[in-house]
mmCIF file of C-alpha atoms in Angstrom:
data_model
loop_
_atom_site.group_PDB
_atom_site.id
_atom_site.type_symbol
_atom_site.label_atom_id
_atom_site.label_comp_id
_atom_site.label_asym_id
_atom_site.label_seq_id
_atom_site.Cartn_x
_atom_site.Cartn_y
_atom_site.Cartn_z
ATOM 1 C CA MET A 1 4.748 -5.071 14.673
ATOM 2 C CA TYR A 2 2.585 -4.341 18.142
ATOM 3 C CA GLY A 3 4.748 -5.995 20.463
ATOM 4 C CA HIS A 4 6.090 -2.842 22.175
ATOM 5 C CA LEU A 5 2.388 -1.713 22.917
ATOM 6 C CA ASP A 6 -0.071 -2.964 25.548
ATOM 7 C CA LEU A 7 -2.718 -4.056 22.986
ATOM 8 C CA ALA A 8 -5.425 -4.972 25.949
ATOM 9 C CA SER A 9 -5.412 -1.351 27.332
ATOM 10 C CA LEU A 10 -4.900 0.723 23.781
ATOM 11 C CA GLU A 11 -7.160 2.996 22.836
ATOM 12 C CA VAL A 12 -7.870 3.431 19.226
ATOM 13 C CA PRO A 13 -10.450 5.839 17.844
ATOM 14 C CA CYS A 14 -13.094 4.966 15.432
ATOM 15 C CA ILE A 15 -11.859 6.360 12.336
ATOM 16 C CA PRO A 16 -12.151 5.183 8.682
ATOM 17 C CA ILE A 17 -8.500 4.750 8.002
ATOM 18 C CA VAL A 18 -7.615 2.495 11.094
ATOM 19 C CA ASN A 19 -8.665 -0.769 12.609
ATOM 20 C CA PRO A 20 -8.328 -1.786 16.327
ATOM 21 C CA PRO A 21 -5.165 -3.316 16.486
ATOM 22 C CA LEU A 22 -6.451 -6.733 17.961
ATOM 23 C CA TRP A 23 -8.885 -6.810 15.595
ATOM 24 C CA GLU A 24 -6.507 -6.660 12.541
ATOM 25 C CA LEU A 25 -4.083 -8.986 13.894
ATOM 26 C CA SER A 26 -7.144 -11.330 14.685
ATOM 27 C CA HIS A 27 -7.991 -10.920 10.731
ATOM 28 C CA VAL A 28 -4.928 -11.975 9.796
ATOM 29 C CA ALA A 29 -5.063 -15.227 11.350
ATOM 30 C CA TRP A 30 -8.517 -15.607 10.538
ATOM 31 C CA PHE A 31 -7.649 -15.022 6.932
ATOM 32 C CA GLN A 32 -4.588 -17.405 6.885
ATOM 33 C CA GLU A 33 -7.010 -20.060 8.397
ATOM 34 C CA PHE A 34 -9.849 -19.344 5.983
ATOM 35 C CA TRP A 35 -7.818 -19.949 3.044
ATOM 36 C CA CYS A 36 -4.903 -22.393 4.044
ATOM 37 C CA LEU A 37 -6.819 -24.576 6.246
ATOM 38 C CA ARG A 38 -10.360 -24.308 5.385
ATOM 39 C CA GLY A 39 -10.218 -23.674 1.589
ATOM 40 C CA GLY A 40 -12.387 -20.759 1.675
ATOM 41 C CA ASP A 41 -15.279 -22.946 2.806
ATOM 42 C CA ALA A 42 -17.313 -20.809 5.412
ATOM 43 C CA GLY A 43 -19.172 -24.535 5.873
ATOM 44 C CA ARG A 44 -16.104 -25.626 7.431
ATOM 45 C CA PRO A 45 -15.745 -24.594 11.380
ATOM 46 C CA SER A 46 -13.228 -22.211 12.455
ATOM 47 C CA MET A 47 -10.544 -22.925 15.214
ATOM 48 C CA LEU A 48 -12.079 -20.192 17.179
ATOM 49 C CA ALA A 49 -15.857 -20.358 17.565
ATOM 50 C CA GLY A 50 -17.479 -17.399 15.815
ATOM 51 C CA ALA A 51 -14.356 -16.242 14.326
ATOM 52 C CA ASP A 52 -16.102 -15.734 10.722
ATOM 53 C CA ALA A 53 -18.556 -12.954 12.436
ATOM 54 C CA LEU A 54 -15.924 -11.348 13.865
ATOM 55 C CA PHE A 55 -12.917 -11.392 11.649
ATOM 56 C CA ASN A 56 -14.260 -11.528 7.743
ATOM 57 C CA SER A 57 -13.500 -8.066 6.751
ATOM 58 C CA SER A 58 -16.045 -8.625 3.976
ATOM 59 C CA THR A 59 -18.770 -9.013 6.054
ATOM 60 C CA VAL A 60 -17.999 -7.073 9.225
ATOM 61 C CA PRO A 61 -18.744 -3.373 8.956
ATOM 62 C CA HIS A 62 -15.797 -1.280 9.818
ATOM 63 C CA ALA A 63 -17.533 0.776 12.641
ATOM 64 C CA SER A 64 -18.569 -2.396 14.289
ATOM 65 C CA ARG A 65 -14.960 -3.630 14.810
ATOM 66 C CA TRP A 66 -14.866 -1.247 18.001
ATOM 67 C CA THR A 67 -17.734 -2.782 19.554
ATOM 68 C CA LEU A 68 -18.276 -6.328 19.079
ATOM 69 C CA ASP A 69 -17.864 -8.778 21.664
ATOM 70 C CA TYR A 70 -14.537 -10.618 21.402
ATOM 71 C CA PRO A 71 -12.838 -13.279 23.344
ATOM 72 C CA ALA A 72 -10.387 -12.625 25.878
ATOM 73 C CA PRO A 73 -7.036 -11.150 24.314
ATOM 74 C CA HIS A 74 -5.170 -14.239 25.679
ATOM 75 C CA ALA A 75 -7.699 -16.212 23.966
ATOM 76 C CA LEU A 76 -6.874 -14.408 20.378
ATOM 77 C CA PHE A 77 -3.483 -14.678 20.895
ATOM 78 C CA ALA A 78 -3.560 -18.548 21.324
ATOM 79 C CA TYR A 79 -5.678 -18.648 18.156
ATOM 80 C CA MET A 80 -3.065 -16.490 16.303
ATOM 81 C CA ARG A 81 -0.362 -18.918 17.586
ATOM 82 C CA ASP A 82 -2.411 -22.103 17.003
ATOM 83 C CA SER A 83 -3.677 -21.222 13.755
ATOM 84 C CA HIS A 84 -0.305 -20.300 12.310
ATOM 85 C CA GLU A 85 1.158 -23.573 13.423
ATOM 86 C CA ALA A 86 -1.473 -25.501 11.812
ATOM 87 C CA ALA A 87 -0.882 -23.572 8.477
ATOM 88 C CA LEU A 88 2.776 -24.366 8.489
ATOM 89 C CA ALA A 89 1.964 -27.977 8.875
ATOM 90 C CA ALA A 90 -0.699 -27.929 6.227
ATOM 91 C CA LEU A 91 1.972 -26.229 3.810
ATOM 92 C CA ALA A 92 4.535 -28.714 4.483
ATOM 93 C CA ARG A 93 1.899 -31.151 2.939
ATOM 94 C CA ALA A 94 0.381 -28.727 -0.010
ATOM 95 C CA GLY A 95 0.806 -29.678 -3.520
ATOM 96 C CA ASP A 96 1.503 -26.828 -6.014
ATOM 97 C CA ALA A 97 -2.252 -26.008 -6.703
ATOM 98 C CA GLU A 98 -2.471 -25.524 -2.979
ATOM 99 C CA ARG A 99 0.258 -23.382 -2.625
ATOM 100 C CA TYR A 100 -1.602 -20.493 -4.350
ATOM 101 C CA PHE A 101 -3.759 -19.734 -0.929
ATOM 102 C CA PHE A 102 -0.652 -20.133 1.316
ATOM 103 C CA ASN A 103 0.870 -17.393 -0.807
ATOM 104 C CA LEU A 104 -2.004 -15.312 -0.792
ATOM 105 C CA ALA A 105 -1.887 -15.396 2.731
ATOM 106 C CA LEU A 106 1.424 -14.353 3.105
ATOM 107 C CA MET A 107 0.847 -11.463 0.711
ATOM 108 C CA HIS A 108 -2.037 -10.532 2.758
ATOM 109 C CA GLU A 109 -0.354 -10.552 5.939
ATOM 110 C CA ASP A 110 2.614 -8.365 4.381
ATOM 111 C CA MET A 111 0.014 -5.841 3.275
ATOM 112 C CA HIS A 112 -1.183 -5.480 6.990
ATOM 113 C CA ALA A 113 2.068 -5.365 8.192
ATOM 114 C CA GLU A 114 2.270 -2.198 6.514
ATOM 115 C CA ALA A 115 -0.903 -1.096 7.394
ATOM 116 C CA LEU A 116 -0.134 -1.515 10.832
ATOM 117 C CA LEU A 117 3.064 0.738 10.737
ATOM 118 C CA MET A 118 0.521 3.346 8.782
ATOM 119 C CA THR A 119 -1.482 3.181 11.879
ATOM 120 C CA LEU A 120 1.240 3.882 14.218
ATOM 121 C CA GLN A 121 1.959 6.768 12.131
ATOM 122 C CA THR A 122 -1.500 8.209 11.992
ATOM 123 C CA LEU A 123 -2.065 7.982 15.853
ATOM 124 C CA ALA A 124 1.270 9.071 16.446
ATOM 125 C CA LEU A 125 2.635 6.271 18.572
ATOM 126 C CA PRO A 126 6.066 5.009 18.592
ATOM 127 C CA PRO A 127 7.360 2.459 15.984
ATOM 128 C CA PRO A 128 8.717 -1.029 17.217
ATOM 129 C CA ALA A 129 12.335 -1.181 17.662
ATOM 130 C CA GLY A 130 14.770 -1.923 14.644
ATOM 131 C CA VAL A 131 12.012 -1.072 12.211
ATOM 132 C CA THR A 132 12.922 1.311 9.303
ATOM 133 C CA ILE A 133 10.687 4.301 9.423
ATOM 134 C CA GLU A 134 11.898 6.695 6.725
ATOM 135 C CA PRO A 135 12.385 6.472 3.028
ATOM 136 C CA PRO A 136 15.998 6.882 1.913
ATOM 137 C CA ALA A 137 16.951 10.216 0.862
ATOM 138 C CA CYS A 138 18.789 10.854 -2.551
ATOM 139 C CA ALA A 139 21.518 13.620 -2.614
ATOM 140 C CA GLU A 140 21.547 13.607 -6.431
ATOM 141 C CA PRO A 141 19.873 16.281 -8.365
ATOM 142 C CA CYS A 142 16.792 15.668 -10.356
ATOM 143 C CA GLY A 143 16.540 15.380 -14.165
ATOM 144 C CA ASP A 144 13.840 14.057 -16.636
ATOM 145 C CA LEU A 145 14.941 11.086 -18.359
ATOM 146 C CA ARG A 146 13.522 10.677 -21.727
ATOM 147 C CA PHE A 147 11.584 7.769 -23.238
ATOM 148 C CA THR A 148 10.719 7.198 -26.840
ATOM 149 C CA GLY A 149 7.716 5.164 -25.996
ATOM 150 C CA GLY A 150 6.458 2.553 -27.835
ATOM 151 C CA ASP A 151 4.511 -0.846 -27.750
ATOM 152 C CA PHE A 152 5.062 -3.398 -24.556
ATOM 153 C CA LEU A 153 3.114 -5.637 -22.812
ATOM 154 C CA GLN A 154 1.571 -4.437 -19.561
ATOM 155 C CA GLY A 155 0.937 -6.834 -16.779
ATOM 156 C CA THR A 156 2.109 -10.099 -15.276
ATOM 157 C CA ARG A 157 2.121 -13.458 -17.024
ATOM 158 C CA ASP A 158 0.709 -16.583 -15.577
ATOM 159 C CA GLY A 159 3.278 -19.214 -14.139
ATOM 160 C CA GLU A 160 3.817 -17.366 -11.029
ATOM 161 C CA PHE A 161 1.861 -16.085 -8.258
ATOM 162 C CA ILE A 162 0.070 -13.006 -9.116
ATOM 163 C CA PHE A 163 -2.878 -11.093 -7.978
ATOM 164 C CA ASP A 164 -5.926 -10.914 -10.060
ATOM 165 C CA ASN A 165 -5.679 -7.297 -11.069
ATOM 166 C CA GLU A 166 -2.380 -7.597 -12.696
ATOM 167 C CA ARG A 167 -3.439 -10.825 -14.711
ATOM 168 C CA GLY A 168 -3.978 -10.494 -18.469
ATOM 169 C CA VAL A 169 -0.878 -9.400 -20.360
ATOM 170 C CA HIS A 170 -1.803 -6.942 -23.144
ATOM 171 C CA ALA A 171 -0.143 -4.737 -25.521
ATOM 172 C CA VAL A 172 -0.159 -1.057 -24.711
ATOM 173 C CA ARG A 173 1.229 1.732 -26.806
ATOM 174 C CA VAL A 174 2.991 4.648 -24.817
ATOM 175 C CA ALA A 175 3.826 7.932 -26.570
ATOM 176 C CA PRO A 176 7.124 9.526 -26.055
ATOM 177 C CA PHE A 177 7.549 10.894 -22.379
ATOM 178 C CA SER A 178 9.953 12.694 -20.045
ATOM 179 C CA ILE A 179 9.838 11.212 -16.359
ATOM 180 C CA ALA A 180 11.733 12.603 -13.215
ATOM 181 C CA SER A 181 14.535 10.671 -12.063
ATOM 182 C CA ARG A 182 13.292 10.557 -8.475
ATOM 183 C CA THR A 183 10.465 11.387 -6.673
ATOM 184 C CA VAL A 184 9.377 14.943 -5.234
ATOM 185 C CA THR A 185 11.184 15.797 -2.121
ATOM 186 C CA GLN A 186 10.286 17.375 0.998
ATOM 187 C CA GLY A 187 12.288 20.533 0.233
ATOM 188 C CA GLU A 188 10.705 21.025 -3.035
ATOM 189 C CA TYR A 189 7.215 20.573 -1.273
ATOM 190 C CA ALA A 190 8.297 22.685 1.362
ATOM 191 C CA ALA A 191 8.861 25.462 -1.715
ATOM 192 C CA PHE A 192 5.349 24.597 -2.877
ATOM 193 C CA LEU A 193 3.845 25.507 0.629
ATOM 194 C CA ASP A 194 5.848 28.344 1.094
ATOM 195 C CA ALA A 195 4.498 29.757 -2.319
ATOM 196 C CA GLY A 196 1.175 29.614 -0.458
ATOM 197 C CA GLY A 197 -0.672 27.485 -2.888
ATOM 198 C CA HIS A 198 -1.732 25.008 -0.554
ATOM 199 C CA ASP A 199 -2.490 23.761 2.661
ATOM 200 C CA ALA A 200 0.091 22.202 4.643
ATOM 201 C CA PRO A 201 -0.153 18.474 5.395
ATOM 202 C CA GLY A 202 -1.500 17.304 8.905
ATOM 203 C CA HIS A 203 1.605 15.782 9.803
ATOM 204 C CA TRP A 204 3.711 19.115 9.078
ATOM 205 C CA LYS A 205 3.800 22.300 11.169
ATOM 206 C CA ARG A 206 5.785 25.616 11.208
ATOM 207 C CA ASP A 207 9.119 26.098 12.953
ATOM 208 C CA GLY A 208 9.935 29.688 12.194
ATOM 209 C CA ALA A 209 10.921 29.872 8.577
ATOM 210 C CA SER A 210 11.344 26.268 8.596
ATOM 211 C CA TRP A 211 9.082 23.459 8.699
ATOM 212 C CA LEU A 212 8.809 20.018 11.252
ATOM 213 C CA VAL A 213 7.429 16.711 10.067
ATOM 214 C CA ARG A 214 5.994 14.085 12.322
ATOM 215 C CA ARG A 215 7.378 10.949 12.345
ATOM 216 C CA PHE A 216 5.411 8.348 14.461
ATOM 217 C CA ASP A 217 5.463 9.938 17.881
ATOM 218 C CA ARG A 218 8.243 12.430 16.904
ATOM 219 C CA TRP A 219 8.640 15.779 15.437
ATOM 220 C CA ILE A 220 11.836 16.225 13.445
ATOM 221 C CA PRO A 221 13.053 18.842 10.724
ATOM 222 C CA THR A 222 11.931 17.983 7.082
ATOM 223 C CA ASP A 223 14.996 16.766 5.217
ATOM 224 C CA SER A 224 14.886 18.834 1.954
ATOM 225 C CA LYS A 225 16.535 15.511 0.072
ATOM 226 C CA ALA A 226 14.022 13.055 1.510
ATOM 227 C CA PRO A 227 11.128 11.923 -0.652
ATOM 228 C CA MET A 228 7.766 13.660 0.371
ATOM 229 C CA VAL A 229 5.521 11.452 2.179
ATOM 230 C CA HIS A 230 2.027 11.390 3.134
ATOM 231 C CA VAL A 231 0.801 12.973 0.318
ATOM 232 C CA SER A 232 -3.193 12.294 -0.966
ATOM 233 C CA LEU A 233 -3.630 12.673 -4.702
ATOM 234 C CA ASP A 234 -5.129 15.994 -4.576
ATOM 235 C CA ASP A 235 -1.929 17.269 -3.195
ATOM 236 C CA ALA A 236 0.084 15.484 -5.769
ATOM 237 C CA LEU A 237 -2.257 17.118 -8.365
ATOM 238 C CA ALA A 238 -2.018 20.481 -6.614
ATOM 239 C CA TYR A 239 1.643 20.383 -6.766
ATOM 240 C CA CYS A 240 1.888 19.132 -10.320
ATOM 241 C CA ALA A 241 -0.069 22.157 -11.307
ATOM 242 C CA TRP A 242 2.095 24.646 -9.586
ATOM 243 C CA ALA A 243 5.049 23.104 -11.028
ATOM 244 C CA GLN A 244 3.740 22.841 -14.330
ATOM 245 C CA ARG A 245 4.116 19.232 -14.319
ATOM 246 C CA ARG A 246 2.103 16.333 -14.455
ATOM 247 C CA LEU A 247 1.889 12.862 -13.063
ATOM 248 C CA PRO A 248 2.657 9.728 -15.212
ATOM 249 C CA THR A 249 0.044 7.247 -16.075
ATOM 250 C CA GLU A 250 0.368 3.854 -14.305
ATOM 251 C CA SER A 251 1.317 2.755 -18.105
ATOM 252 C CA GLU A 252 4.076 5.293 -18.400
ATOM 253 C CA TRP A 253 5.205 4.583 -14.874
ATOM 254 C CA GLU A 254 5.330 0.897 -15.416
ATOM 255 C CA PHE A 255 7.235 1.256 -18.878
ATOM 256 C CA ALA A 256 10.063 3.386 -16.949
ATOM 257 C CA ALA A 257 10.351 1.215 -14.587
ATOM 258 C CA ARG A 258 10.839 -1.676 -16.944
ATOM 259 C CA HIS A 259 12.853 0.086 -19.645
ATOM 260 C CA ASP A 260 15.428 1.863 -17.219
ATOM 261 C CA THR A 261 18.066 -0.407 -18.149
ATOM 262 C CA ALA A 262 20.644 2.052 -17.081
ATOM 263 C CA GLY A 263 19.405 2.108 -13.489
ATOM 264 C CA GLU A 264 19.001 6.014 -13.555
ATOM 265 C CA LEU A 265 15.401 6.088 -11.945
ATOM 266 C CA ARG A 266 15.934 6.140 -8.177
ATOM 267 C CA GLY A 267 13.316 5.216 -5.505
ATOM 268 C CA MET A 268 10.808 3.405 -7.980
ATOM 269 C CA LEU A 269 10.826 0.147 -5.751
ATOM 270 C CA GLY A 270 11.096 0.375 -2.233
ATOM 271 C CA GLY A 271 11.084 4.203 -1.683
ATOM 272 C CA VAL A 272 7.496 5.543 -1.349
ATOM 273 C CA TRP A 273 4.538 4.325 -3.189
ATOM 274 C CA GLU A 274 3.873 6.705 -6.049
ATOM 275 C CA TRP A 275 0.714 8.203 -7.044
ATOM 276 C CA THR A 276 -0.350 7.902 -10.950
ATOM 277 C CA ALA A 277 -2.843 9.769 -13.280
ATOM 278 C CA SER A 278 -4.392 6.459 -13.562
ATOM 279 C CA ALA A 279 -7.853 5.255 -11.871
ATOM 280 C CA PHE A 280 -7.734 1.756 -10.985
ATOM 281 C CA GLU A 281 -9.791 -0.279 -13.423
ATOM 282 C CA PRO A 282 -9.519 -3.861 -14.752
ATOM 283 C CA TYR A 283 -7.240 -5.164 -17.362
ATOM 284 C CA PRO A 284 -8.638 -6.528 -20.462
ATOM 285 C CA GLY A 285 -10.435 -10.140 -19.896
ATOM 286 C CA PHE A 286 -10.302 -9.677 -16.264
ATOM 287 C CA ALA A 287 -11.656 -12.143 -13.837
ATOM 288 C CA PRO A 288 -11.816 -12.345 -9.976
ATOM 289 C CA ASP A 289 -9.573 -14.703 -8.010
ATOM 290 C CA PRO A 290 -11.370 -16.919 -5.215
ATOM 291 C CA TYR A 291 -10.864 -14.202 -2.817
ATOM 292 C CA ARG A 292 -13.030 -11.993 -4.953
ATOM 293 C CA ASP A 293 -12.860 -8.948 -2.875
ATOM 294 C CA TYR A 294 -9.297 -8.184 -3.478
ATOM 295 C CA SER A 295 -9.679 -6.236 -6.341
ATOM 296 C CA GLU A 296 -13.254 -6.248 -7.948
ATOM 297 C CA PRO A 297 -15.147 -4.139 -5.250
ATOM 298 C CA TRP A 298 -12.467 -1.149 -5.940
ATOM 299 C CA PHE A 299 -12.495 -0.955 -9.463
ATOM 300 C CA HIS A 300 -13.282 2.704 -10.962
ATOM 301 C CA THR A 301 -13.603 4.428 -7.438
ATOM 302 C CA HIS A 302 -9.842 4.043 -6.513
ATOM 303 C CA GLN A 303 -6.731 5.212 -7.932
ATOM 304 C CA VAL A 304 -3.454 3.126 -8.846
ATOM 305 C CA LEU A 305 -0.060 3.532 -7.186
ATOM 306 C CA ARG A 306 2.816 2.073 -7.920
ATOM 307 C CA GLY A 307 6.363 1.206 -6.782
ATOM 308 C CA GLY A 308 6.167 0.008 -2.810
ATOM 309 C CA SER A 309 7.747 1.969 0.039
ATOM 310 C CA PHE A 310 10.265 1.236 2.230
ATOM 311 C CA ALA A 311 7.815 -0.626 4.550
ATOM 312 C CA THR A 312 6.470 -2.941 1.554
ATOM 313 C CA THR A 313 8.103 -6.417 1.398
ATOM 314 C CA GLY A 314 10.250 -7.280 -1.891
ATOM 315 C CA ARG A 315 7.714 -9.901 -2.204
ATOM 316 C CA ILE A 316 5.296 -7.131 -2.991
ATOM 317 C CA ALA A 317 6.758 -4.396 -4.372
ATOM 318 C CA SER A 318 7.589 -4.975 -8.255
ATOM 319 C CA ALA A 319 7.537 -3.045 -11.313
ATOM 320 C CA ARG A 320 4.017 -4.609 -12.149
ATOM 321 C CA TYR A 321 2.176 -4.419 -8.887
ATOM 322 C CA ARG A 322 -0.560 -2.210 -8.642
ATOM 323 C CA ASN A 323 -1.757 -0.995 -5.437
ATOM 324 C CA PHE A 324 -4.932 1.287 -5.226
ATOM 325 C CA TYR A 325 -6.488 3.695 -2.670
ATOM 326 C CA LEU A 326 -9.164 6.307 -2.579
ATOM 327 C CA ALA A 327 -7.849 10.054 -3.757
ATOM 328 C CA HIS A 328 -7.986 11.637 -0.513
ATOM 329 C CA ARG A 329 -6.107 9.337 1.576
ATOM 330 C CA ALA A 330 -2.763 10.639 2.868
ATOM 331 C CA ASP A 331 -2.046 7.994 5.470
ATOM 332 C CA MET A 332 -0.106 5.685 3.273
ATOM 333 C CA PHE A 333 3.863 5.969 2.648
ATOM 334 C CA ALA A 334 3.072 7.579 -0.176
ATOM 335 C CA GLY A 335 4.690 10.283 -2.514
ATOM 336 C CA PHE A 336 4.754 11.121 -6.349
ATOM 337 C CA ARG A 337 7.165 11.582 -9.325
ATOM 338 C CA THR A 338 6.274 13.862 -12.076
ATOM 339 C CA CYS A 339 6.424 14.095 -15.827
ATOM 340 C CA ALA A 340 7.101 16.922 -18.127
ATOM 341 C CA LEU A 341 4.160 18.510 -19.980
ATOM 342 C CA GLU A 342 4.629 17.794 -23.690
ATOM 343 C CA ALA A 343 4.252 20.377 -26.512
ATOM 344 C CA ARG A 344 1.038 19.945 -28.090
#
């Protein structure tokens, strides 16, 4: 993801939403080694002396990641290579129970690959060659699809790799609702901005009567049919208030994604992450998995997003996967779709 940049000389500002790239890449290697080779046992030594004190995100304060005494870059790259080769050899010997941790490390790497692409966007750096940098546009007009609602089982059953916050299939009753057939587009969001009700996103700027949007290191005209992306929850709620619409709850979103047998809902998987109206909370009977910091510390302070973006791997993007971010974050590849207000 960063092979096209000189990481040894790249200066990255110390801001809360990014990590130093060499730290983040080394953290991915450390996570894989810790869970796949060391079984999550801090008493077993790392292949890189002092790695636990450098790359454990649970214990290394974010701001300190710019000032720690790191090994030379060539030593870090050697650690990434050697730990990866050792993990592949261990995978070949692993039994079914042990494979959970290899799946965990794989998904963790997928998430950080998307996060690294987010960092390039945040810092206005060029993307790597051959990487998709735009969500797919939709030329079809938007319409509401009506769902009669009812009872369904939300969550994911055991028997496959799942994250702890998805586990715990439980019955949910959804009232009838109508949801947009696609996410809000750049053209629709531009009309909202032109109405003067909200500040423009940080990666938008005026170009006469039109708008330009920054994609990584380039400013390009907005695409009226492309999904709106890089919006915060507050941005989405402000748009909804202006349009006299609302966000779906995560249960409504999952119900629609799993019951849209005609395939009329566009971009629910692999377009942009979609904000929901639901706070990130545990499902009934929640119990943390061995990697306790994946979900538990973030309950009740973060908001649920669903669906997956163009930068999300197919291993992660599913109708049941729960992503979560703080409401003010707008650096993710996130947009939103809306629901009609029901008559009271």
